[in-house]
Amino acid sequence: MLADRTTLTQFLIEERRRHPDASGELNALILSVALACKAIGTAVAHGALAGMLGDVSSVNIQGETQKKLDVIANDIFL
């Protein structure tokens, strides 16, 4: 069953071959976002064991106290 699935990287390589005139910048962006999502998933999986839960001493633009995972996710994406 898993053999029938195409990975994101495989799909992007195939699409790049279909469009050789493309710059590849979109592929790079998509892969960067995918890598960031994996890093955030790891942080969420470690949760309280890695001190990832709880509030930080800052407030977001809506006036809400920020959560550690929110700050970490933002830093990863930046």
mmCIF file of N, CA, C and O in Angstrom:
data_model
loop_
_atom_site.group_PDB
_atom_site.id
_atom_site.type_symbol
_atom_site.label_atom_id
_atom_site.label_comp_id
_atom_site.label_asym_id
_atom_site.label_seq_id
_atom_site.Cartn_x
_atom_site.Cartn_y
_atom_site.Cartn_z
ATOM 1 N N MET A 1 0.814 -1.191 0.000
ATOM 2 C CA MET A 1 0.000 0.000 0.000
ATOM 3 C C MET A 1 0.858 1.256 0.000
ATOM 4 O O MET A 1 0.575 2.194 -0.721
ATOM 5 N N LEU A 2 1.901 1.298 0.814
ATOM 6 C CA LEU A 2 2.757 2.475 0.839
ATOM 7 C C LEU A 2 3.515 2.664 -0.473
ATOM 8 O O LEU A 2 3.874 3.772 -0.827
ATOM 9 N N ALA A 3 3.738 1.561 -1.188
ATOM 10 C CA ALA A 3 4.450 1.651 -2.455
ATOM 11 C C ALA A 3 3.636 2.415 -3.503
ATOM 12 O O ALA A 3 4.197 2.954 -4.453
ATOM 13 N N ASP A 4 2.329 2.469 -3.325
ATOM 14 C CA ASP A 4 1.466 3.176 -4.273
ATOM 15 C C ASP A 4 1.473 4.683 -4.058
ATOM 16 O O ASP A 4 0.965 5.426 -4.892
ATOM 17 N N ARG A 5 2.027 5.130 -2.963
ATOM 18 C CA ARG A 5 1.997 6.550 -2.623
ATOM 19 C C ARG A 5 3.225 7.267 -3.167
ATOM 20 O O ARG A 5 4.313 6.717 -3.246
ATOM 21 N N THR A 6 3.029 8.518 -3.521
ATOM 22 C CA THR A 6 4.116 9.360 -3.994
ATOM 23 C C THR A 6 4.487 10.338 -2.888
ATOM 24 O O THR A 6 3.611 10.975 -2.303
ATOM 25 N N THR A 7 5.763 10.455 -2.598
ATOM 26 C CA THR A 7 6.186 11.417 -1.587
ATOM 27 C C THR A 7 6.151 12.821 -2.168
ATOM 28 O O THR A 7 6.109 13.004 -3.398
ATOM 29 N N LEU A 8 6.188 13.795 -1.305
ATOM 30 C CA LEU A 8 6.198 15.182 -1.748
ATOM 31 C C LEU A 8 7.427 15.446 -2.623
ATOM 32 O O LEU A 8 7.325 16.066 -3.690
ATOM 33 N N THR A 9 8.564 14.954 -2.201
ATOM 34 C CA THR A 9 9.792 15.155 -2.972
ATOM 35 C C THR A 9 9.697 14.512 -4.348
ATOM 36 O O THR A 9 10.075 15.116 -5.354
ATOM 37 N N GLN A 10 9.169 13.289 -4.410
ATOM 38 C CA GLN A 10 9.007 12.618 -5.701
ATOM 39 C C GLN A 10 8.073 13.404 -6.617
ATOM 40 O O GLN A 10 8.354 13.573 -7.802
ATOM 41 N N PHE A 11 6.973 13.886 -6.052
ATOM 42 C CA PHE A 11 6.020 14.663 -6.838
ATOM 43 C C PHE A 11 6.678 15.924 -7.388
ATOM 44 O O PHE A 11 6.530 16.256 -8.571
ATOM 45 N N LEU A 12 7.427 16.630 -6.542
ATOM 46 C CA LEU A 12 8.066 17.869 -6.991
ATOM 47 C C LEU A 12 9.114 17.606 -8.071
ATOM 48 O O LEU A 12 9.245 18.387 -9.015
ATOM 49 N N ILE A 13 9.835 16.505 -7.936
ATOM 50 C CA ILE A 13 10.830 16.151 -8.957
ATOM 51 C C ILE A 13 10.137 15.865 -10.285
ATOM 52 O O ILE A 13 10.573 16.338 -11.346
ATOM 53 N N GLU A 14 9.043 15.110 -10.228
ATOM 54 C CA GLU A 14 8.309 14.790 -11.459
ATOM 55 C C GLU A 14 7.744 16.050 -12.115
ATOM 56 O O GLU A 14 7.813 16.216 -13.336
ATOM 57 N N GLU A 15 7.201 16.942 -11.315
ATOM 58 C CA GLU A 15 6.647 18.184 -11.860
ATOM 59 C C GLU A 15 7.747 19.071 -12.436
ATOM 60 O O GLU A 15 7.560 19.742 -13.449
ATOM 61 N N ARG A 16 8.892 19.065 -11.781
ATOM 62 C CA ARG A 16 10.031 19.863 -12.275
ATOM 63 C C ARG A 16 10.471 19.344 -13.646
ATOM 64 O O ARG A 16 10.822 20.117 -14.527
ATOM 65 N N ARG A 17 10.446 18.044 -13.819
ATOM 66 C CA ARG A 17 10.811 17.453 -15.111
ATOM 67 C C ARG A 17 9.806 17.821 -16.194
ATOM 68 O O ARG A 17 10.159 17.987 -17.345
ATOM 69 N N ARG A 18 8.531 17.932 -15.798
ATOM 70 C CA ARG A 18 7.487 18.307 -16.760
ATOM 71 C C ARG A 18 7.571 19.775 -17.169
ATOM 72 O O ARG A 18 7.071 20.157 -18.214
ATOM 73 N N HIS A 19 8.204 20.588 -16.320
ATOM 74 C CA HIS A 19 8.319 22.031 -16.580
ATOM 75 C C HIS A 19 9.782 22.461 -16.442
ATOM 76 O O HIS A 19 10.159 23.143 -15.482
ATOM 77 N N PRO A 20 10.618 22.095 -17.402
ATOM 78 C CA PRO A 20 12.054 22.381 -17.282
ATOM 79 C C PRO A 20 12.395 23.867 -17.305
ATOM 80 O O PRO A 20 13.465 24.267 -16.857
ATOM 81 N N ASP A 21 11.472 24.689 -17.788
ATOM 82 C CA ASP A 21 11.737 26.129 -17.832
ATOM 83 C C ASP A 21 11.454 26.827 -16.511
ATOM 84 O O ASP A 21 11.790 27.994 -16.337
ATOM 85 N N ALA A 22 10.864 26.126 -15.540
ATOM 86 C CA ALA A 22 10.565 26.722 -14.234
ATOM 87 C C ALA A 22 11.856 26.945 -13.452
ATOM 88 O O ALA A 22 12.836 26.223 -13.619
ATOM 89 N N SER A 23 11.849 27.962 -12.582
ATOM 90 C CA SER A 23 13.061 28.326 -11.838
ATOM 91 C C SER A 23 13.359 27.382 -10.681
ATOM 92 O O SER A 23 14.501 27.305 -10.224
ATOM 93 N N GLY A 24 12.340 26.711 -10.148
ATOM 94 C CA GLY A 24 12.550 25.827 -9.008
ATOM 95 C C GLY A 24 12.353 26.513 -7.664
ATOM 96 O O GLY A 24 12.458 25.888 -6.613
ATOM 97 N N GLU A 25 12.064 27.810 -7.691
ATOM 98 C CA GLU A 25 11.883 28.546 -6.437
ATOM 99 C C GLU A 25 10.657 28.069 -5.668
ATOM 100 O O GLU A 25 10.679 28.004 -4.436
ATOM 101 N N LEU A 26 9.578 27.734 -6.366
ATOM 102 C CA LEU A 26 8.382 27.232 -5.686
ATOM 103 C C LEU A 26 8.681 25.895 -5.020
ATOM 104 O O LEU A 26 8.258 25.657 -3.886
ATOM 105 N N ASN A 27 9.417 25.030 -5.693
ATOM 106 C CA ASN A 27 9.805 23.750 -5.096
ATOM 107 C C ASN A 27 10.594 23.971 -3.818
ATOM 108 O O ASN A 27 10.357 23.302 -2.810
ATOM 109 N N ALA A 28 11.528 24.896 -3.852
ATOM 110 C CA ALA A 28 12.342 25.191 -2.675
ATOM 111 C C ALA A 28 11.471 25.699 -1.531
ATOM 112 O O ALA A 28 11.653 25.294 -0.371
ATOM 113 N N LEU A 29 10.507 26.553 -1.841
ATOM 114 C CA LEU A 29 9.607 27.072 -0.817
ATOM 115 C C LEU A 29 8.764 25.957 -0.212
ATOM 116 O O LEU A 29 8.638 25.844 1.014
ATOM 117 N N ILE A 30 8.204 25.107 -1.058
ATOM 118 C CA ILE A 30 7.358 24.009 -0.572
ATOM 119 C C ILE A 30 8.172 23.062 0.312
ATOM 120 O O ILE A 30 7.704 22.634 1.376
ATOM 121 N N LEU A 31 9.381 22.748 -0.095
ATOM 122 C CA LEU A 31 10.215 21.857 0.714
ATOM 123 C C LEU A 31 10.623 22.509 2.035
ATOM 124 O O LEU A 31 10.701 21.833 3.062
ATOM 125 N N SER A 32 10.839 23.820 2.028
ATOM 126 C CA SER A 32 11.152 24.528 3.270
ATOM 127 C C SER A 32 9.975 24.504 4.236
ATOM 128 O O SER A 32 10.153 24.299 5.439
ATOM 129 N N VAL A 33 8.779 24.713 3.719
ATOM 130 C CA VAL A 33 7.580 24.658 4.560
ATOM 131 C C VAL A 33 7.390 23.238 5.110
ATOM 132 O O VAL A 33 7.062 23.054 6.286
ATOM 133 N N ALA A 34 7.606 22.238 4.279
ATOM 134 C CA ALA A 34 7.474 20.845 4.729
ATOM 135 C C ALA A 34 8.476 20.542 5.841
ATOM 136 O O ALA A 34 8.126 19.892 6.841
ATOM 137 N N LEU A 35 9.698 21.018 5.703
ATOM 138 C CA LEU A 35 10.717 20.798 6.726
ATOM 139 C C LEU A 35 10.332 21.501 8.027
ATOM 140 O O LEU A 35 10.484 20.937 9.120
ATOM 141 N N ALA A 36 9.804 22.717 7.917
ATOM 142 C CA ALA A 36 9.361 23.449 9.104
ATOM 143 C C ALA A 36 8.223 22.699 9.793
ATOM 144 O O ALA A 36 8.188 22.607 11.025
ATOM 145 N N CYS A 37 7.298 22.160 9.022
ATOM 146 C CA CYS A 37 6.182 21.392 9.598
ATOM 147 C C CYS A 37 6.681 20.159 10.344
ATOM 148 O O CYS A 37 6.172 19.823 11.418
ATOM 149 N N LYS A 38 7.684 19.502 9.802
ATOM 150 C CA LYS A 38 8.254 18.340 10.483
ATOM 151 C C LYS A 38 8.907 18.751 11.802
ATOM 152 O O LYS A 38 8.765 18.062 12.814
ATOM 153 N N ALA A 39 9.614 19.872 11.801
ATOM 154 C CA ALA A 39 10.262 20.355 13.026
ATOM 155 C C ALA A 39 9.225 20.737 14.073
ATOM 156 O O ALA A 39 9.391 20.441 15.263
ATOM 157 N N ILE A 40 8.139 21.362 13.645
ATOM 158 C CA ILE A 40 7.071 21.728 14.571
ATOM 159 C C ILE A 40 6.399 20.463 15.113
ATOM 160 O O ILE A 40 6.099 20.368 16.307
ATOM 161 N N GLY A 41 6.188 19.492 14.253
ATOM 162 C CA GLY A 41 5.614 18.218 14.690
ATOM 163 C C GLY A 41 6.469 17.538 15.747
ATOM 164 O O GLY A 41 5.951 16.972 16.717
ATOM 165 N N THR A 42 7.771 17.613 15.586
ATOM 166 C CA THR A 42 8.687 17.046 16.574
ATOM 167 C C THR A 42 8.562 17.779 17.901
ATOM 168 O O THR A 42 8.527 17.157 18.969
ATOM 169 N N ALA A 43 8.490 19.108 17.853
ATOM 170 C CA ALA A 43 8.342 19.901 19.077
ATOM 171 C C ALA A 43 7.035 19.568 19.789
ATOM 172 O O ALA A 43 6.993 19.419 21.008
ATOM 173 N N VAL A 44 5.959 19.413 19.020
ATOM 174 C CA VAL A 44 4.661 19.060 19.600
ATOM 175 C C VAL A 44 4.728 17.660 20.210
ATOM 176 O O VAL A 44 4.201 17.424 21.314
ATOM 177 N N ALA A 45 5.375 16.739 19.537
ATOM 178 C CA ALA A 45 5.474 15.365 20.033
ATOM 179 C C ALA A 45 6.232 15.300 21.359
ATOM 180 O O ALA A 45 5.888 14.510 22.239
ATOM 181 N N HIS A 46 7.241 16.144 21.495
ATOM 182 C CA HIS A 46 8.015 16.152 22.747
ATOM 183 C C HIS A 46 7.259 16.857 23.862
ATOM 184 O O HIS A 46 7.441 16.527 25.033
ATOM 185 N N GLY A 47 6.428 17.826 23.505
ATOM 186 C CA GLY A 47 5.541 18.507 24.443
ATOM 187 C C GLY A 47 6.143 18.850 25.784
ATOM 188 O O GLY A 47 7.187 19.483 25.876
ATOM 189 N N ALA A 48 5.480 18.424 26.842
ATOM 190 C CA ALA A 48 5.877 18.774 28.207
ATOM 191 C C ALA A 48 7.245 18.207 28.571
ATOM 192 O O ALA A 48 7.964 18.804 29.380
ATOM 193 N N LEU A 49 7.617 17.082 27.979
ATOM 194 C CA LEU A 49 8.920 16.479 28.301
ATOM 195 C C LEU A 49 10.081 17.391 27.932
ATOM 196 O O LEU A 49 11.132 17.347 28.550
ATOM 197 N N ALA A 50 9.880 18.216 26.919
ATOM 198 C CA ALA A 50 10.941 19.124 26.476
ATOM 199 C C ALA A 50 10.664 20.563 26.897
ATOM 200 O O ALA A 50 11.315 21.482 26.422
ATOM 201 N N GLY A 51 9.692 20.767 27.769
ATOM 202 C CA GLY A 51 9.366 22.108 28.238
ATOM 203 C C GLY A 51 8.713 22.975 27.181
ATOM 204 O O GLY A 51 8.872 24.188 27.171
ATOM 205 N N MET A 52 7.961 22.363 26.277
ATOM 206 C CA MET A 52 7.355 23.089 25.161
ATOM 207 C C MET A 52 5.966 23.641 25.477
ATOM 208 O O MET A 52 5.407 24.364 24.677
ATOM 209 N N LEU A 53 5.400 23.276 26.621
ATOM 210 C CA LEU A 53 4.048 23.706 26.933
ATOM 211 C C LEU A 53 4.061 24.907 27.867
ATOM 212 O O LEU A 53 5.031 25.184 28.544
ATOM 213 N N GLY A 54 2.951 25.623 27.879
ATOM 214 C CA GLY A 54 2.805 26.750 28.797
ATOM 215 C C GLY A 54 2.889 28.085 28.095
ATOM 216 O O GLY A 54 3.012 28.178 26.875
ATOM 217 N N ASP A 55 2.806 29.124 28.895
ATOM 218 C CA ASP A 55 2.827 30.494 28.386
ATOM 219 C C ASP A 55 4.235 31.061 28.403
ATOM 220 O O ASP A 55 5.108 30.596 29.119
ATOM 221 N N VAL A 56 4.434 32.093 27.604
ATOM 222 C CA VAL A 56 5.646 32.905 27.670
ATOM 223 C C VAL A 56 5.229 34.286 28.158
ATOM 224 O O VAL A 56 4.046 34.613 28.202
ATOM 225 N N SER A 57 6.172 35.091 28.513
ATOM 226 C CA SER A 57 5.842 36.391 29.104
ATOM 227 C C SER A 57 5.642 37.476 28.051
ATOM 228 O O SER A 57 6.047 38.614 28.242
ATOM 229 N N SER A 58 5.008 37.129 26.950
ATOM 230 C CA SER A 58 4.725 38.129 25.927
ATOM 231 C C SER A 58 3.277 37.993 25.472
ATOM 232 O O SER A 58 2.627 36.982 25.711
ATOM 233 N N VAL A 59 2.806 39.041 24.826
ATOM 234 C CA VAL A 59 1.422 39.106 24.378
ATOM 235 C C VAL A 59 1.433 39.294 22.869
ATOM 236 O O VAL A 59 2.252 40.044 22.324
ATOM 237 N N ASN A 60 0.499 38.634 22.166
ATOM 238 C CA ASN A 60 0.430 38.795 20.715
ATOM 239 C C ASN A 60 -0.373 40.038 20.355
ATOM 240 O O ASN A 60 -0.861 40.754 21.236
ATOM 241 N N ILE A 61 -0.538 40.271 19.074
ATOM 242 C CA ILE A 61 -1.198 41.488 18.601
ATOM 243 C C ILE A 61 -2.669 41.564 19.011
ATOM 244 O O ILE A 61 -3.248 42.634 19.121
ATOM 245 N N GLN A 62 -3.285 40.404 19.288
ATOM 246 C CA GLN A 62 -4.679 40.381 19.732
ATOM 247 C C GLN A 62 -4.812 40.558 21.239
ATOM 248 O O GLN A 62 -5.905 40.557 21.784
ATOM 249 N N GLY A 63 -3.683 40.695 21.941
ATOM 250 C CA GLY A 63 -3.710 40.875 23.391
ATOM 251 C C GLY A 63 -3.733 39.585 24.176
ATOM 252 O O GLY A 63 -3.914 39.597 25.393
ATOM 253 N N GLU A 64 -3.531 38.450 23.508
ATOM 254 C CA GLU A 64 -3.536 37.153 24.178
ATOM 255 C C GLU A 64 -2.125 36.785 24.617
ATOM 256 O O GLU A 64 -1.145 37.116 23.940
ATOM 257 N N THR A 65 -2.029 36.079 25.738
ATOM 258 C CA THR A 65 -0.729 35.580 26.175
ATOM 259 C C THR A 65 -0.273 34.508 25.201
ATOM 260 O O THR A 65 -1.020 33.599 24.867
ATOM 261 N N GLN A 66 0.960 34.634 24.762
ATOM 262 C CA GLN A 66 1.479 33.671 23.788
ATOM 263 C C GLN A 66 1.854 32.362 24.462
ATOM 264 O O GLN A 66 2.289 32.332 25.602
ATOM 265 N N LYS A 67 1.691 31.286 23.711
ATOM 266 C CA LYS A 67 2.087 29.960 24.172
ATOM 267 C C LYS A 67 3.482 29.640 23.634
ATOM 268 O O LYS A 67 3.881 30.107 22.567
ATOM 269 N N LYS A 68 4.213 28.827 24.381
ATOM 270 C CA LYS A 68 5.570 28.468 23.964
ATOM 271 C C LYS A 68 5.591 27.846 22.568
ATOM 272 O O LYS A 68 6.436 28.184 21.742
ATOM 273 N N LEU A 69 4.668 26.931 22.318
ATOM 274 C CA LEU A 69 4.651 26.272 21.008
ATOM 275 C C LEU A 69 4.372 27.260 19.878
ATOM 276 O O LEU A 69 4.895 27.112 18.781
ATOM 277 N N ASP A 70 3.547 28.275 20.137
ATOM 278 C CA ASP A 70 3.291 29.297 19.119
ATOM 279 C C ASP A 70 4.569 30.047 18.773
ATOM 280 O O ASP A 70 4.872 30.297 17.610
ATOM 281 N N VAL A 71 5.296 30.422 19.796
ATOM 282 C CA VAL A 71 6.554 31.163 19.603
ATOM 283 C C VAL A 71 7.573 30.291 18.884
ATOM 284 O O VAL A 71 8.251 30.728 17.949
ATOM 285 N N ILE A 72 7.672 29.025 19.305
ATOM 286 C CA ILE A 72 8.629 28.100 18.667
ATOM 287 C C ILE A 72 8.267 27.890 17.202
ATOM 288 O O ILE A 72 9.135 27.926 16.327
ATOM 289 N N ALA A 73 6.983 27.681 16.912
ATOM 290 C CA ALA A 73 6.550 27.487 15.527
ATOM 291 C C ALA A 73 6.855 28.716 14.682
ATOM 292 O O ALA A 73 7.331 28.603 13.547
ATOM 293 N N ASN A 74 6.608 29.890 15.225
ATOM 294 C CA ASN A 74 6.914 31.124 14.494
ATOM 295 C C ASN A 74 8.409 31.222 14.210
ATOM 296 O O ASN A 74 8.812 31.562 13.088
ATOM 297 N N ASP A 75 9.223 30.938 15.209
ATOM 298 C CA ASP A 75 10.688 30.998 15.015
ATOM 299 C C ASP A 75 11.145 29.994 13.964
ATOM 300 O O ASP A 75 12.033 30.300 13.148
ATOM 301 N N ILE A 76 10.572 28.811 13.966
ATOM 302 C CA ILE A 76 10.949 27.794 12.978
ATOM 303 C C ILE A 76 10.626 28.274 11.575
ATOM 304 O O ILE A 76 11.429 28.151 10.651
ATOM 305 N N PHE A 77 9.426 28.839 11.390
ATOM 306 C CA PHE A 77 9.054 29.315 10.063
ATOM 307 C C PHE A 77 9.902 30.493 9.611
ATOM 308 O O PHE A 77 10.237 30.619 8.438
ATOM 309 N N LEU A 78 10.259 31.352 10.548
ATOM 310 C CA LEU A 78 11.114 32.489 10.171
ATOM 311 C C LEU A 78 12.501 32.014 9.809
ATOM 312 O O LEU A 78 13.146 32.522 8.923
#
